PDB file of N, CA, C, O and CB in Angstrom:
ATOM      1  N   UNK A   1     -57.628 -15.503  -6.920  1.00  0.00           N
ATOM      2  CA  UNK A   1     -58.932 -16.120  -7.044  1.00  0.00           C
ATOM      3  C   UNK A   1     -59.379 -16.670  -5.695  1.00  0.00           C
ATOM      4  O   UNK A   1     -58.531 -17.185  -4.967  1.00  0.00           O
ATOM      5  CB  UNK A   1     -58.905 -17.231  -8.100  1.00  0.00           C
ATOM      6  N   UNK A   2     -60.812 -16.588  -5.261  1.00  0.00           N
ATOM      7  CA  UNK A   2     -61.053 -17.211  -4.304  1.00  0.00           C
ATOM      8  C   UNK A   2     -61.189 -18.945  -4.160  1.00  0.00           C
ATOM      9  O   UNK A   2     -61.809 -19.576  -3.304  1.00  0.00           O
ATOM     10  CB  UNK A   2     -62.030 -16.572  -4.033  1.00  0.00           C
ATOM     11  N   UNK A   3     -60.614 -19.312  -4.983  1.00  0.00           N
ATOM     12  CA  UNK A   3     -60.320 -21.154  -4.697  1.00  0.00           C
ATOM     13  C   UNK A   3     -59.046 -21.123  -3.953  1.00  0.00           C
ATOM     14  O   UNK A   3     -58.916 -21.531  -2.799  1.00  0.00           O
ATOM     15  CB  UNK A   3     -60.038 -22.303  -6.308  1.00  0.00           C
ATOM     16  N   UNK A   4     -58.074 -20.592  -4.719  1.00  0.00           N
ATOM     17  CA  UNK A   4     -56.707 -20.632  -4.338  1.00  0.00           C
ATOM     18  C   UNK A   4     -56.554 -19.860  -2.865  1.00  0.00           C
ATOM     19  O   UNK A   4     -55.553 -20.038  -2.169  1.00  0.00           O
ATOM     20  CB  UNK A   4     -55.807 -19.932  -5.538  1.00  0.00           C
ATOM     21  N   UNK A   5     -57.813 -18.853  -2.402  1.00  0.00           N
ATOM     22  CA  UNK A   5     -57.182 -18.348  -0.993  1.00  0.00           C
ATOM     23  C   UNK A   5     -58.010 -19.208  -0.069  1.00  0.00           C
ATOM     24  O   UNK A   5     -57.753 -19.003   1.117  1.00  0.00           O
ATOM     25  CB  UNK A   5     -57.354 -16.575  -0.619  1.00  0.00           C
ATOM     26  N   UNK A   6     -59.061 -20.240  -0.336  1.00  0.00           N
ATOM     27  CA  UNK A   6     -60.052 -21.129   0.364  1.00  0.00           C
ATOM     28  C   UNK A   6     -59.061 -22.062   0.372  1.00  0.00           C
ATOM     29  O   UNK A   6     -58.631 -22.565   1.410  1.00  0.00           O
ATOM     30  CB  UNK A   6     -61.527 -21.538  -0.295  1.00  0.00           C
ATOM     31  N   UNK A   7     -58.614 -22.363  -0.890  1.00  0.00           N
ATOM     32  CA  UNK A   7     -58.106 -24.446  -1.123  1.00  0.00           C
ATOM     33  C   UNK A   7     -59.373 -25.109  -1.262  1.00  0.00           C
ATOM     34  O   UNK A   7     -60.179 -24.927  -2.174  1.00  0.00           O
ATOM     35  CB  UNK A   7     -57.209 -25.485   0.554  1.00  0.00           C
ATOM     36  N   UNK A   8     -59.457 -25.677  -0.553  1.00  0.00           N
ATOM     37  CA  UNK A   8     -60.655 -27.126  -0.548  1.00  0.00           C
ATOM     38  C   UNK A   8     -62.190 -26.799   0.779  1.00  0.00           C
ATOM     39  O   UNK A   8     -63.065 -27.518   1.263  1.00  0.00           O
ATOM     40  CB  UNK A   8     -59.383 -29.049   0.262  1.00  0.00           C
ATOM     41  N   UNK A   9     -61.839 -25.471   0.898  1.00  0.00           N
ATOM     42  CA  UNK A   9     -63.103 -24.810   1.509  1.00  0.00           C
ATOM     43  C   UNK A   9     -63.466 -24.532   1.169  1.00  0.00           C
ATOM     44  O   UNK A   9     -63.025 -24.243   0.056  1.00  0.00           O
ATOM     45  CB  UNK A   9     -63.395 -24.205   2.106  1.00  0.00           C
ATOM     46  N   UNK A  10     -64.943 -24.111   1.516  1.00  0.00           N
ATOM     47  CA  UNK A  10     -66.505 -23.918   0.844  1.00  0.00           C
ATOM     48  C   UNK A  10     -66.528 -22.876   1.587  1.00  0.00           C
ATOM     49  O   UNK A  10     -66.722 -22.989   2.797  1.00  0.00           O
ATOM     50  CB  UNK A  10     -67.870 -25.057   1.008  1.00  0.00           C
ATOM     51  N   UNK A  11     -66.285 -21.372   0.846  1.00  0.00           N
ATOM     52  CA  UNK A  11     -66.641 -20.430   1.818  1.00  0.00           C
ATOM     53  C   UNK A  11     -67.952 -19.760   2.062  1.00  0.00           C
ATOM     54  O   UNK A  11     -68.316 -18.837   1.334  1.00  0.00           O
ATOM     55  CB  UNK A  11     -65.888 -19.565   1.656  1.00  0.00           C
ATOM     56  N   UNK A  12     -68.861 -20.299   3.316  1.00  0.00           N
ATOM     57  CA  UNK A  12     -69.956 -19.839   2.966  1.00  0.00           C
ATOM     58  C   UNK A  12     -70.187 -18.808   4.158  1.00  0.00           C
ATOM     59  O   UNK A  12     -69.201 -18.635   4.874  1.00  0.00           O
ATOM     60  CB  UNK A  12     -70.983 -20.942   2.717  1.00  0.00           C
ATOM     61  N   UNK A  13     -71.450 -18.030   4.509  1.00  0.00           N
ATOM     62  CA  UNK A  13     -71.895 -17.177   5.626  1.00  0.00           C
ATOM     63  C   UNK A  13     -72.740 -17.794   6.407  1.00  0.00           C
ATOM     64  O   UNK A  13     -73.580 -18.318   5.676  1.00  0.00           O
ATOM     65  CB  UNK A  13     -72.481 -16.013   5.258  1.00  0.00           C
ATOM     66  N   UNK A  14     -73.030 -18.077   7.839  1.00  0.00           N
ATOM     67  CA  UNK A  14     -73.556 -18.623   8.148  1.00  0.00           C
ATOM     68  C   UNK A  14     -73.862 -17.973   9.449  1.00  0.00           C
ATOM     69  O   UNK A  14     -73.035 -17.893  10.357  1.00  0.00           O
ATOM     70  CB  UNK A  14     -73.159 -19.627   7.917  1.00  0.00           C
ATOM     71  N   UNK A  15     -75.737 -17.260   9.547  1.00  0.00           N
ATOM     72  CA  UNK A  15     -76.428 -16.536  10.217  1.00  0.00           C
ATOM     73  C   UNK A  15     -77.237 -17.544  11.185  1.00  0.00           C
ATOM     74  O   UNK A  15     -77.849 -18.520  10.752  1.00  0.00           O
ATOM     75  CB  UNK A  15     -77.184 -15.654   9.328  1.00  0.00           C
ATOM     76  N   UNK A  16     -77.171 -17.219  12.432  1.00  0.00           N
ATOM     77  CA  UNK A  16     -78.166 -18.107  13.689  1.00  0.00           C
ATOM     78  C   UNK A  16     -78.571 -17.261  14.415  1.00  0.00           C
ATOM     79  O   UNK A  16     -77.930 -16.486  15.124  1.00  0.00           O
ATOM     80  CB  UNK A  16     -77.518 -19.192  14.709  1.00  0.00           C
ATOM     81  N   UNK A  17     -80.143 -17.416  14.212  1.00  0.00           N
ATOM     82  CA  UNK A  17     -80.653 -16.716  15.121  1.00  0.00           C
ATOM     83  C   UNK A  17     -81.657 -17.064  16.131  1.00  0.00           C
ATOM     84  O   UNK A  17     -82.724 -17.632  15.893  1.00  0.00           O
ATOM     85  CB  UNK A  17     -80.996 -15.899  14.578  1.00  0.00           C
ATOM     86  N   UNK A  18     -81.153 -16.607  17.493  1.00  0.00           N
ATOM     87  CA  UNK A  18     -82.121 -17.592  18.493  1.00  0.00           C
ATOM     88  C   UNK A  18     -82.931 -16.746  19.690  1.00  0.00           C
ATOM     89  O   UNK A  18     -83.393 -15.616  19.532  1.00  0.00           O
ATOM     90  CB  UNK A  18     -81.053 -18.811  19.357  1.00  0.00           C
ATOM     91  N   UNK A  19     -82.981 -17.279  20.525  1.00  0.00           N
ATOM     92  CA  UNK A  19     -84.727 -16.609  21.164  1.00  0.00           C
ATOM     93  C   UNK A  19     -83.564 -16.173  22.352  1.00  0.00           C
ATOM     94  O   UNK A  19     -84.307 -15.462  23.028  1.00  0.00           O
ATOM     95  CB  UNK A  19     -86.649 -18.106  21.782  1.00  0.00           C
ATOM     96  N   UNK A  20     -82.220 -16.117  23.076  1.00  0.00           N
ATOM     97  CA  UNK A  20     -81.855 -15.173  23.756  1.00  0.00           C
ATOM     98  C   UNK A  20     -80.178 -16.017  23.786  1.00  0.00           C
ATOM     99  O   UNK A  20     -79.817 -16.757  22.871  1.00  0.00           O
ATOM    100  CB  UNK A  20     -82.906 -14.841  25.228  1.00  0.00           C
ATOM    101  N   UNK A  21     -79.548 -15.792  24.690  1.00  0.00           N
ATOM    102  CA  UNK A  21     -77.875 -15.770  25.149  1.00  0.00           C
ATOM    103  C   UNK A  21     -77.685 -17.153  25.813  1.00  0.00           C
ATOM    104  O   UNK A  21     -76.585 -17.697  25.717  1.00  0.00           O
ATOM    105  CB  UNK A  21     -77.406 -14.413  26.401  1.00  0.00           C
ATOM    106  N   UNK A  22     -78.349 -17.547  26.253  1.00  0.00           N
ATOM    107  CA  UNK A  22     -78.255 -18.752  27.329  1.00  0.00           C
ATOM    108  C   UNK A  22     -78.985 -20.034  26.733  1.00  0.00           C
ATOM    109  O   UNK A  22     -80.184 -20.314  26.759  1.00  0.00           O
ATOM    110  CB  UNK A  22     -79.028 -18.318  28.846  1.00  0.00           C
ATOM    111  N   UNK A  23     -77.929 -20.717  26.197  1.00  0.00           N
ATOM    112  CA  UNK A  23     -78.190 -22.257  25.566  1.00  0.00           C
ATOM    113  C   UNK A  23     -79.026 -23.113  25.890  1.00  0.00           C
ATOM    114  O   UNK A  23     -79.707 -23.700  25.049  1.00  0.00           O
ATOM    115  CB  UNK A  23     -77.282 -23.026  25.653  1.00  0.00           C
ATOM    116  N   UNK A  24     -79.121 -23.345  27.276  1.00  0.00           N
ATOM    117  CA  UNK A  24     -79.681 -24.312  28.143  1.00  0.00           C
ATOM    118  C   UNK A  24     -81.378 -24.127  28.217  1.00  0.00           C
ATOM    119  O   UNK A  24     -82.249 -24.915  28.587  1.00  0.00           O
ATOM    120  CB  UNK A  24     -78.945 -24.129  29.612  1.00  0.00           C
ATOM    121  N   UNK A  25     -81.455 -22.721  27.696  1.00  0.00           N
ATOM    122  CA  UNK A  25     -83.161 -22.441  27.839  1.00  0.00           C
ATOM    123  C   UNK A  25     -83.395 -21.640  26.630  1.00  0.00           C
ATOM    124  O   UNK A  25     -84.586 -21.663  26.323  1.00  0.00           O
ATOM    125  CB  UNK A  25     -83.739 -21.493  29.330  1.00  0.00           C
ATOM    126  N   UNK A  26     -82.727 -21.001  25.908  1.00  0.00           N
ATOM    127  CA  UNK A  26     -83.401 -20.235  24.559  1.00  0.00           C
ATOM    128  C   UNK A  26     -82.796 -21.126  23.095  1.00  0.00           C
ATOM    129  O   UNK A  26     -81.682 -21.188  22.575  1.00  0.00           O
ATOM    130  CB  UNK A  26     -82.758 -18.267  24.505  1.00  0.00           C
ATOM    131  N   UNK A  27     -83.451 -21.429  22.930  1.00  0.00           N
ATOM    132  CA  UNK A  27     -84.092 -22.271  21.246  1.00  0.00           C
ATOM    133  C   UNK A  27     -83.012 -21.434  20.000  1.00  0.00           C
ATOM    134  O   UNK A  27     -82.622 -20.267  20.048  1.00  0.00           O
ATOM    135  CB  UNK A  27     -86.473 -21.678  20.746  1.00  0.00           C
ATOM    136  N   UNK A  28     -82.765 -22.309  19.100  1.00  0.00           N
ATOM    137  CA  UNK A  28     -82.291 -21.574  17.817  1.00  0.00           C
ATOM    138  C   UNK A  28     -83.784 -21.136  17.071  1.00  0.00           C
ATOM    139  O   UNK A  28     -84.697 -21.961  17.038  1.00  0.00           O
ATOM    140  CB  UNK A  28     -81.222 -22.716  16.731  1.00  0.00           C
ATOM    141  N   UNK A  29     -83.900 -20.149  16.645  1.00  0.00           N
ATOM    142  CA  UNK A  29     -85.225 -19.933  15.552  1.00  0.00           C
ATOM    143  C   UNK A  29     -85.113 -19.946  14.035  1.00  0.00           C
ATOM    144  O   UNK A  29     -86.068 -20.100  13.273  1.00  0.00           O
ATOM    145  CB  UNK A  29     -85.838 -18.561  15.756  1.00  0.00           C
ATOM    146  N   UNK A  30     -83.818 -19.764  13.672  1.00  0.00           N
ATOM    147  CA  UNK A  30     -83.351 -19.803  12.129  1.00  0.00           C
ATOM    148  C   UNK A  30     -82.019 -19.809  11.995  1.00  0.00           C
ATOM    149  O   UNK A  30     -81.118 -19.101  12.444  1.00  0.00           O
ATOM    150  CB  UNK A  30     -83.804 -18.660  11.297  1.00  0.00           C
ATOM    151  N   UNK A  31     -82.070 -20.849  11.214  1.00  0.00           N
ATOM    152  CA  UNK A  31     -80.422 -20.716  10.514  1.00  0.00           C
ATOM    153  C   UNK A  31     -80.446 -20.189   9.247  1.00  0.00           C
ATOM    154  O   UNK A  31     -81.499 -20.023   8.632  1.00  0.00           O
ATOM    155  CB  UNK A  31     -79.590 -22.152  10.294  1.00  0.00           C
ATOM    156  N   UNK A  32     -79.364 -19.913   8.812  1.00  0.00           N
ATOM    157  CA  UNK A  32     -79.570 -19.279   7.738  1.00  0.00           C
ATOM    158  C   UNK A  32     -78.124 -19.121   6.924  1.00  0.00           C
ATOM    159  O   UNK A  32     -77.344 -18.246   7.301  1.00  0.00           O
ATOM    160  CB  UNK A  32     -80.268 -18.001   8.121  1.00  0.00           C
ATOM    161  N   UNK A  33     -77.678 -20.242   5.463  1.00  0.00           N
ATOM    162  CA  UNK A  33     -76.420 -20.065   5.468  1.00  0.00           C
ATOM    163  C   UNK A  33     -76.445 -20.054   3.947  1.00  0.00           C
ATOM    164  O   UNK A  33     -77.012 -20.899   3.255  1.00  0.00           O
ATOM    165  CB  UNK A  33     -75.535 -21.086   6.281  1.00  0.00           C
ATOM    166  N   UNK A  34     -75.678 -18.862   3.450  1.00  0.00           N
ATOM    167  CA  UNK A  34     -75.360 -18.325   1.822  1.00  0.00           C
ATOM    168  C   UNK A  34     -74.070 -19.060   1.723  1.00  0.00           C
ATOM    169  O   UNK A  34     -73.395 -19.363   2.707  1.00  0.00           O
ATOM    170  CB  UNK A  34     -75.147 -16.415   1.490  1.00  0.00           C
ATOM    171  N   UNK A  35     -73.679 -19.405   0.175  1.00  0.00           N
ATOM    172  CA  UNK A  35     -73.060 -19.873  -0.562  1.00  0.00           C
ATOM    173  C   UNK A  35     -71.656 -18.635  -1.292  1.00  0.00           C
ATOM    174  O   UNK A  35     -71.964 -18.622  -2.484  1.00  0.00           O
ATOM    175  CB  UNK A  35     -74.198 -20.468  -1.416  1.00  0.00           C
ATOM    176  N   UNK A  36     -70.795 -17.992  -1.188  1.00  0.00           N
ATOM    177  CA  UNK A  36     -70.154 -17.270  -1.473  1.00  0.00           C
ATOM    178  C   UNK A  36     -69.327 -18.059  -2.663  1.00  0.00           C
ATOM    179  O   UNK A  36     -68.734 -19.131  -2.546  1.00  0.00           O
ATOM    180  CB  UNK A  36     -69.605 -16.740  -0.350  1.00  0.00           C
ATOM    181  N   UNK A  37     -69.512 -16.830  -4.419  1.00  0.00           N
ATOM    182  CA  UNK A  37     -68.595 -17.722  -5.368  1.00  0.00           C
ATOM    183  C   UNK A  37     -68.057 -16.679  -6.030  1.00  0.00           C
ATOM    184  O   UNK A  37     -68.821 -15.716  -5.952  1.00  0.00           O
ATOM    185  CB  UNK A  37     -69.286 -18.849  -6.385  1.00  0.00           C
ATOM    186  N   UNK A  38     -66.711 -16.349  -6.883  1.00  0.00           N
ATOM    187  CA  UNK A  38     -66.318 -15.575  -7.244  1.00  0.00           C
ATOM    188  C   UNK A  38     -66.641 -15.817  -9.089  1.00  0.00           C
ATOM    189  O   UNK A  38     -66.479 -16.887  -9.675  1.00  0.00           O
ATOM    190  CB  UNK A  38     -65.037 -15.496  -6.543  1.00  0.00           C
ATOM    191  N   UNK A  39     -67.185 -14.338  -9.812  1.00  0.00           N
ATOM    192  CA  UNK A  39     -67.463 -14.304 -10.777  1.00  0.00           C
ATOM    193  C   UNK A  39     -66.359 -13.231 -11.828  1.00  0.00           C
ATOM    194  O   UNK A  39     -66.250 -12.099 -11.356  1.00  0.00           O
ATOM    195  CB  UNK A  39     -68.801 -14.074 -10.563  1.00  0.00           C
ATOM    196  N   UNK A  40     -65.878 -13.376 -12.629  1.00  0.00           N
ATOM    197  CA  UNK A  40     -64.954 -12.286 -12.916  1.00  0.00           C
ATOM    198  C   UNK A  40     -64.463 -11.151 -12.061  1.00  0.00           C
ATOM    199  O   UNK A  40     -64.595  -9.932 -12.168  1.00  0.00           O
ATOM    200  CB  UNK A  40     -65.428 -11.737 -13.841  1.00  0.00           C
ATOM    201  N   UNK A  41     -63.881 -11.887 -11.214  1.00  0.00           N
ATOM    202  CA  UNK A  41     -63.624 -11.025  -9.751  1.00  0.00           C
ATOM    203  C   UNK A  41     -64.412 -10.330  -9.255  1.00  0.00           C
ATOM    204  O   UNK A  41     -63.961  -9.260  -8.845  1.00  0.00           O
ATOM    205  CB  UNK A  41     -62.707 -10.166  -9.689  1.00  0.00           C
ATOM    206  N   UNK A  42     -65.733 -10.555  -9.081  1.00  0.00           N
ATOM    207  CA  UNK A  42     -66.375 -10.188  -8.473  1.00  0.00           C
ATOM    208  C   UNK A  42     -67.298 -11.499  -7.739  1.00  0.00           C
ATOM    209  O   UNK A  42     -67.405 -12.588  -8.303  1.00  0.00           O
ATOM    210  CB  UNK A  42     -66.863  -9.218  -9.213  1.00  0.00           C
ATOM    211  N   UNK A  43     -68.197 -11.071  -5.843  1.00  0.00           N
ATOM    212  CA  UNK A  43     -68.171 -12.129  -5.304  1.00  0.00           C
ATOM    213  C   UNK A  43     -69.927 -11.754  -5.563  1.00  0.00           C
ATOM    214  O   UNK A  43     -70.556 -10.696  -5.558  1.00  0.00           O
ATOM    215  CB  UNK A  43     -67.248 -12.385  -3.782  1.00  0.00           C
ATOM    216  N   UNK A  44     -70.246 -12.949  -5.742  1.00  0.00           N
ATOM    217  CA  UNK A  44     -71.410 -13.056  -5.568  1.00  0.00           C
ATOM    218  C   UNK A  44     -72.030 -14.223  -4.932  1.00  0.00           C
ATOM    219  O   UNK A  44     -71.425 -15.284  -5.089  1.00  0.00           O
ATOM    220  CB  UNK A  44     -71.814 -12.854  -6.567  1.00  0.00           C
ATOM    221  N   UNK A  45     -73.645 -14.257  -3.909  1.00  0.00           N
ATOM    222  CA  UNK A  45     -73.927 -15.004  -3.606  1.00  0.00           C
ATOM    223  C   UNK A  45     -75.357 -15.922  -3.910  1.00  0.00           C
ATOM    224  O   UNK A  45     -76.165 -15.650  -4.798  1.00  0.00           O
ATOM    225  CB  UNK A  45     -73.609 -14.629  -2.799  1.00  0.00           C
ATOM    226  N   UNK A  46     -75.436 -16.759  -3.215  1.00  0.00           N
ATOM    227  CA  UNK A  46     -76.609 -17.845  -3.812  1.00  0.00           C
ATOM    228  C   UNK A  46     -77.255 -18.888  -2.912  1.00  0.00           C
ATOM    229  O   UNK A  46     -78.098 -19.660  -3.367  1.00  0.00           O
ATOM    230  CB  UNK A  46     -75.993 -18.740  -4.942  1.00  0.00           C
TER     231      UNK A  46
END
């Protein structure tokens, strides 16, 4: 089951997307983070 291979983690996906490579001058524009849960062995998200 995915509790028992997490434990006490929240396994989620977590997408960033920003305006270029270099921190100091390009901006984040979206974050973007899904929820991963297991349903009769199968994973679904939310």
């Amino acid at each position: 089951m995915l509790k028992n291979r997490f434990r006490k983690y929240l396994p989620v996906v977590v997408d960033i997307e920003t305006g270029g490579f270099d921190p100091e001058v390009n901006a984040i524009l979206e974050i973007a983070i899904t929820l991963i849960e297991e349903k009769e062995n199968k994973f679904h998200t939310w």
